[in-house]
């Protein structure tokens, strides 16, 4: 069965510092991988996705993620964090067959300090 | 283009009462999903519609939950009778294509509190 692990429940980063959020997945075949963000009072917004091809994926708001099959990881990065990035971030994996229901991690809450 | 909308945004009910949540997907999206996040835990899949048909309802917790999508447009999720453990945030998502990789677009969620 598919599973996603986000080992960090909370992370605090200073504004302007770099950020890396970890995501490890378990899936036997080719995964489809997603990062979503939920800002306070908002729905889940897609940051980026990986389906195939280049393993370094660029997303919105200056985020990127790298798919590493050997490590079963899809970590999210941003070189310089802004206060508006404070939110909860979810990694998800979808099956490459069927209608692709998503399996989510437990989320990482990002706090940005001045 | 309007996104996925959900109503209400919040609902507070007593144990034993009935609540109906509504989701309007993006126009033209045949695939509609319901997910739920219980406090502190992961977002979990509940069920999936293709047009008006239930494609996969393996995540529905029990028979107190009833989902419908009459006419293949909006969907409702009814909880009857509600229990304390039903509290959480209920998300709806829609997707245009069928098989294969594609993005699911999520609504803002309905926060359900059962007292």
mmCIF file of C-alpha atoms in Angstrom:
data_model
loop_
_atom_site.group_PDB
_atom_site.id
_atom_site.type_symbol
_atom_site.label_atom_id
_atom_site.label_comp_id
_atom_site.label_asym_id
_atom_site.label_seq_id
_atom_site.Cartn_x
_atom_site.Cartn_y
_atom_site.Cartn_z
ATOM 1 C CA UNK A 1 0.000 0.000 0.000
ATOM 2 C CA UNK A 2 1.075 3.528 -0.624
ATOM 3 C CA UNK A 3 2.204 5.732 2.245
ATOM 4 C CA UNK A 4 3.796 9.125 2.711
ATOM 5 C CA UNK A 5 5.953 10.252 5.613
ATOM 6 C CA UNK A 6 6.595 13.846 6.519
ATOM 7 C CA UNK A 7 8.876 13.519 9.516
ATOM 8 C CA UNK A 8 8.734 17.154 10.611
ATOM 9 C CA UNK A 9 5.467 18.250 12.204
ATOM 10 C CA UNK A 10 6.641 21.821 12.760
ATOM 11 C CA UNK A 11 9.540 23.780 11.305
ATOM 12 C CA UNK A 12 10.569 27.346 12.147
ATOM 13 C CA UNK A 13 12.696 29.254 9.678
ATOM 14 C CA UNK A 14 13.925 32.821 9.761
ATOM 15 C CA UNK A 15 12.704 35.071 7.002
ATOM 16 C CA UNK A 16 15.239 35.051 4.180
ATOM 17 C CA UNK A 17 16.703 31.702 5.173
ATOM 18 C CA UNK A 18 16.512 28.607 3.014
ATOM 19 C CA UNK A 19 13.923 25.906 3.532
ATOM 20 C CA UNK A 20 13.751 22.172 2.964
ATOM 21 C CA UNK A 21 10.698 20.107 3.849
ATOM 22 C CA UNK A 22 11.139 16.365 3.781
ATOM 23 C CA UNK A 23 8.861 13.829 2.187
ATOM 24 C CA UNK A 24 9.396 10.103 1.830
ATOM 25 C CA UNK A 25 6.962 7.852 0.056
ATOM 26 C CA UNK A 26 6.365 4.158 -0.206
ATOM 27 C CA UNK A 27 5.028 2.876 -3.469
ATOM 28 C CA UNK A 28 6.027 -0.086 -5.581
ATOM 29 C CA UNK A 29 5.632 1.425 -9.020
ATOM 30 C CA UNK A 30 6.149 4.832 -10.586
ATOM 31 C CA UNK A 31 4.665 7.398 -8.249
ATOM 32 C CA UNK A 32 2.971 10.608 -9.119
ATOM 33 C CA UNK A 33 4.040 13.130 -6.482
ATOM 34 C CA UNK A 34 2.530 16.391 -5.348
ATOM 35 C CA UNK A 35 3.134 19.167 -2.872
ATOM 36 C CA UNK A 36 0.138 21.165 -1.707
ATOM 37 C CA UNK A 37 0.054 24.156 0.632
ATOM 38 C CA UNK A 38 -2.744 25.288 2.890
ATOM 39 C CA UNK A 39 -2.588 28.850 4.120
ATOM 40 C CA UNK A 40 -4.820 29.905 7.019
ATOM 41 C CA UNK A 41 -8.439 30.034 5.910
ATOM 42 C CA UNK A 42 -7.604 28.752 2.451
ATOM 43 C CA UNK A 43 -7.992 25.492 0.615
ATOM 44 C CA UNK A 44 -5.241 23.227 -0.588
ATOM 45 C CA UNK A 45 -3.242 24.872 -3.349
ATOM 46 C CA UNK A 46 -0.982 22.887 -5.657
ATOM 47 C CA UNK A 47 2.633 24.010 -5.423
ATOM 48 C CA UNK A 48 4.154 21.536 -7.853
ATOM 49 C CA UNK A 49 3.918 18.014 -9.172
ATOM 50 C CA UNK A 50 6.099 15.282 -10.608
ATOM 51 C CA UNK A 51 4.802 12.842 -13.161
ATOM 52 C CA UNK A 52 7.864 11.958 -15.225
ATOM 53 C CA UNK A 53 10.925 13.462 -16.886
ATOM 54 C CA UNK A 54 13.255 15.928 -15.214
ATOM 55 C CA UNK A 55 13.543 15.005 -11.556
ATOM 56 C CA UNK A 56 13.935 18.631 -10.465
ATOM 57 C CA UNK A 57 10.529 20.255 -10.628
ATOM 58 C CA UNK A 58 9.812 23.956 -10.425
ATOM 59 C CA UNK A 59 6.605 25.195 -8.873
ATOM 60 C CA UNK A 60 4.828 28.364 -7.957
ATOM 61 C CA UNK A 61 6.017 30.930 -5.418
ATOM 62 C CA UNK A 62 9.675 30.045 -5.974
ATOM 63 C CA UNK A 63 9.417 26.466 -4.698
ATOM 64 C CA UNK A 64 11.135 23.467 -6.215
ATOM 65 C CA UNK A 65 11.278 19.759 -5.391
ATOM 66 C CA UNK A 66 13.576 16.962 -6.395
ATOM 67 C CA UNK A 67 12.442 13.393 -6.995
ATOM 68 C CA UNK A 68 15.033 10.869 -5.862
ATOM 69 C CA UNK A 69 13.909 7.356 -6.668
ATOM 70 C CA UNK A 70 16.850 5.736 -4.852
ATOM 71 C CA UNK A 71 15.852 7.475 -1.632
ATOM 72 C CA UNK A 72 12.079 7.383 -2.199
ATOM 73 C CA UNK A 73 12.054 11.075 -1.482
ATOM 74 C CA UNK A 74 10.465 14.216 -2.883
ATOM 75 C CA UNK A 75 11.771 17.046 -0.731
ATOM 76 C CA UNK A 76 10.491 20.574 -1.145
ATOM 77 C CA UNK A 77 12.935 23.489 -1.172
ATOM 78 C CA UNK A 78 12.959 27.241 -1.339
ATOM 79 C CA UNK A 79 16.151 29.331 -1.295
ATOM 80 C CA UNK A 80 14.736 32.304 0.603
ATOM 81 C CA UNK A 81 11.597 32.123 2.717
ATOM 82 C CA UNK A 82 9.123 34.990 2.938
ATOM 83 C CA UNK A 83 6.776 35.639 5.844
ATOM 84 C CA UNK A 84 3.845 34.833 3.561
ATOM 85 C CA UNK A 85 5.140 31.261 3.208
ATOM 86 C CA UNK A 86 3.946 30.457 6.719
ATOM 87 C CA UNK A 87 1.402 27.695 6.123
ATOM 88 C CA UNK A 88 0.944 23.955 6.297
ATOM 89 C CA UNK A 89 2.554 21.879 3.570
ATOM 90 C CA UNK A 90 1.364 18.469 2.434
ATOM 91 C CA UNK A 91 3.158 15.899 0.337
ATOM 92 C CA UNK A 92 0.974 13.409 -1.533
ATOM 93 C CA UNK A 93 1.417 10.424 -3.801
ATOM 94 C CA UNK A 94 -0.962 9.154 -6.452
ATOM 95 C CA UNK A 95 -1.049 5.769 -8.090
ATOM 96 C CA UNK A 96 -0.001 5.427 -11.697
ATOM 97 C CA UNK A 97 -2.993 3.265 -12.388
ATOM 98 C CA UNK A 98 -6.669 3.820 -11.909
ATOM 99 C CA UNK A 99 -8.216 7.066 -10.960
ATOM 100 C CA UNK A 100 -5.397 8.174 -8.754
ATOM 101 C CA UNK A 101 -6.796 8.828 -5.313
ATOM 102 C CA UNK A 102 -4.159 10.652 -3.337
ATOM 103 C CA UNK A 103 -2.401 9.456 -0.208
ATOM 104 C CA UNK A 104 -1.176 12.317 1.954
ATOM 105 C CA UNK A 105 1.439 12.776 4.609
ATOM 106 C CA UNK A 106 0.499 14.286 7.954
ATOM 107 C CA UNK A 107 1.700 17.727 6.907
ATOM 108 C CA UNK A 108 4.446 20.088 8.051
ATOM 109 C CA UNK A 109 3.537 23.405 9.592
ATOM 110 C CA UNK A 110 6.001 26.127 8.647
ATOM 111 C CA UNK A 111 6.492 29.081 10.948
ATOM 112 C CA UNK A 112 8.528 32.050 9.706
ATOM 113 C CA UNK A 113 10.282 34.185 12.272
ATOM 114 C CA UNK A 114 11.260 37.825 11.606
ATOM 115 C CA UNK B 1 -12.747 30.152 -14.033
ATOM 116 C CA UNK B 2 -14.306 29.390 -10.676
ATOM 117 C CA UNK B 3 -12.526 26.884 -8.496
ATOM 118 C CA UNK B 4 -13.959 24.135 -6.352
ATOM 119 C CA UNK B 5 -16.418 25.540 -3.844
ATOM 120 C CA UNK B 6 -17.727 24.003 -0.658
ATOM 121 C CA UNK B 7 -20.598 24.906 1.609
ATOM 122 C CA UNK B 8 -20.786 25.547 4.473
ATOM 123 C CA UNK B 9 -17.321 26.636 5.516
ATOM 124 C CA UNK B 10 -18.055 25.697 9.116
ATOM 125 C CA UNK B 11 -20.714 23.587 10.785
ATOM 126 C CA UNK B 12 -21.225 22.949 14.471
ATOM 127 C CA UNK B 13 -23.792 20.309 15.391
ATOM 128 C CA UNK B 14 -24.776 18.138 18.322
ATOM 129 C CA UNK B 15 -24.048 14.454 18.420
ATOM 130 C CA UNK B 16 -26.903 12.558 16.810
ATOM 131 C CA UNK B 17 -27.879 15.348 14.426
ATOM 132 C CA UNK B 18 -27.611 15.270 10.658
ATOM 133 C CA UNK B 19 -25.343 17.438 8.532
ATOM 134 C CA UNK B 20 -25.086 17.767 4.779
ATOM 135 C CA UNK B 21 -21.971 19.124 3.119
ATOM 136 C CA UNK B 22 -21.978 20.343 -0.444
ATOM 137 C CA UNK B 23 -19.264 20.499 -3.075
ATOM 138 C CA UNK B 24 -19.385 22.202 -6.460
ATOM 139 C CA UNK B 25 -16.524 21.034 -8.666
ATOM 140 C CA UNK B 26 -14.861 22.981 -11.442
ATOM 141 C CA UNK B 27 -17.168 23.066 -14.424
ATOM 142 C CA UNK B 28 -16.493 20.212 -16.821
ATOM 143 C CA UNK B 29 -14.649 18.060 -14.303
ATOM 144 C CA UNK B 30 -16.114 14.581 -14.335
ATOM 145 C CA UNK B 31 -14.053 13.334 -11.398
ATOM 146 C CA UNK B 32 -14.971 14.407 -7.895
ATOM 147 C CA UNK B 33 -13.260 13.278 -4.705
ATOM 148 C CA UNK B 34 -14.030 13.645 -1.026
ATOM 149 C CA UNK B 35 -11.281 13.616 1.594
ATOM 150 C CA UNK B 36 -11.276 14.179 5.333
ATOM 151 C CA UNK B 37 -8.714 15.372 7.806
ATOM 152 C CA UNK B 38 -9.282 14.498 11.430
ATOM 153 C CA UNK B 39 -7.382 16.825 13.733
ATOM 154 C CA UNK B 40 -3.646 16.209 13.759
ATOM 155 C CA UNK B 41 -3.779 13.384 11.272
ATOM 156 C CA UNK B 42 -3.301 13.017 7.550
ATOM 157 C CA UNK B 43 -5.835 13.907 4.907
ATOM 158 C CA UNK B 44 -7.590 10.664 3.988
ATOM 159 C CA UNK B 45 -9.517 9.668 0.904
ATOM 160 C CA UNK B 46 -13.211 8.958 1.368
ATOM 161 C CA UNK B 47 -14.650 8.350 -2.089
ATOM 162 C CA UNK B 48 -14.493 9.153 -5.767
ATOM 163 C CA UNK B 49 -17.223 9.882 -8.323
ATOM 164 C CA UNK B 50 -16.944 9.705 -12.058
ATOM 165 C CA UNK B 51 -19.864 11.794 -13.206
ATOM 166 C CA UNK B 52 -22.766 10.492 -11.132
ATOM 167 C CA UNK B 53 -21.310 7.034 -10.455
ATOM 168 C CA UNK B 54 -19.365 6.042 -7.366
ATOM 169 C CA UNK B 55 -16.067 4.718 -8.670
ATOM 170 C CA UNK B 56 -14.388 4.009 -5.360
ATOM 171 C CA UNK B 57 -15.904 4.362 -1.907
ATOM 172 C CA UNK B 58 -13.322 2.338 -0.062
ATOM 173 C CA UNK B 59 -12.499 5.180 2.301
ATOM 174 C CA UNK B 60 -15.998 5.777 3.640
ATOM 175 C CA UNK B 61 -15.776 5.081 7.372
ATOM 176 C CA UNK B 62 -19.219 3.543 7.910
ATOM 177 C CA UNK B 63 -22.818 3.576 6.755
ATOM 178 C CA UNK B 64 -23.574 6.818 8.570
ATOM 179 C CA UNK B 65 -21.940 8.566 5.621
ATOM 180 C CA UNK B 66 -23.860 8.918 2.369
ATOM 181 C CA UNK B 67 -22.491 10.657 -0.699
ATOM 182 C CA UNK B 68 -24.448 11.546 -3.786
ATOM 183 C CA UNK B 69 -23.789 13.290 -7.057
ATOM 184 C CA UNK B 70 -27.061 13.557 -8.854
ATOM 185 C CA UNK B 71 -26.725 14.655 -12.471
ATOM 186 C CA UNK B 72 -22.962 14.490 -12.280
ATOM 187 C CA UNK B 73 -22.541 18.075 -11.166
ATOM 188 C CA UNK B 74 -22.419 19.010 -7.491
ATOM 189 C CA UNK B 75 -22.054 16.454 -4.740
ATOM 190 C CA UNK B 76 -23.368 16.169 -1.206
ATOM 191 C CA UNK B 77 -21.982 14.264 1.724
ATOM 192 C CA UNK B 78 -24.471 13.548 4.478
ATOM 193 C CA UNK B 79 -23.545 12.360 7.934
ATOM 194 C CA UNK B 80 -26.465 10.838 9.810
ATOM 195 C CA UNK B 81 -26.362 10.557 12.778
ATOM 196 C CA UNK B 82 -23.171 12.469 13.492
ATOM 197 C CA UNK B 83 -20.751 11.187 16.131
ATOM 198 C CA UNK B 84 -17.947 12.982 17.960
ATOM 199 C CA UNK B 85 -15.276 11.237 15.898
ATOM 200 C CA UNK B 86 -16.722 12.705 12.697
ATOM 201 C CA UNK B 87 -15.277 16.105 13.579
ATOM 202 C CA UNK B 88 -12.669 17.289 11.138
ATOM 203 C CA UNK B 89 -12.191 19.136 7.887
ATOM 204 C CA UNK B 90 -13.878 17.687 4.825
ATOM 205 C CA UNK B 91 -12.241 18.520 1.517
ATOM 206 C CA UNK B 92 -13.625 18.123 -1.935
ATOM 207 C CA UNK B 93 -11.464 17.954 -5.051
ATOM 208 C CA UNK B 94 -12.144 17.676 -8.749
ATOM 209 C CA UNK B 95 -10.157 16.496 -11.733
ATOM 210 C CA UNK B 96 -10.837 16.709 -15.408
ATOM 211 C CA UNK B 97 -9.389 13.562 -16.921
ATOM 212 C CA UNK B 98 -9.939 9.895 -16.166
ATOM 213 C CA UNK B 99 -7.030 7.501 -15.987
ATOM 214 C CA UNK B 100 -3.493 8.695 -15.771
ATOM 215 C CA UNK B 101 -1.729 11.567 -14.102
ATOM 216 C CA UNK B 102 -3.554 14.800 -13.610
ATOM 217 C CA UNK B 103 -3.992 17.412 -10.926
ATOM 218 C CA UNK B 104 -6.739 17.365 -8.356
ATOM 219 C CA UNK B 105 -7.998 20.832 -7.471
ATOM 220 C CA UNK B 106 -9.170 21.233 -3.922
ATOM 221 C CA UNK B 107 -11.831 23.346 -2.337
ATOM 222 C CA UNK B 108 -11.401 25.319 0.884
ATOM 223 C CA UNK B 109 -12.905 22.564 2.997
ATOM 224 C CA UNK B 110 -15.786 22.381 5.465
ATOM 225 C CA UNK B 111 -14.823 22.324 9.115
ATOM 226 C CA UNK B 112 -17.282 20.069 10.964
ATOM 227 C CA UNK B 113 -17.458 20.122 14.742
ATOM 228 C CA UNK B 114 -19.651 17.583 16.505
ATOM 229 C CA UNK B 115 -20.350 18.393 20.164
#
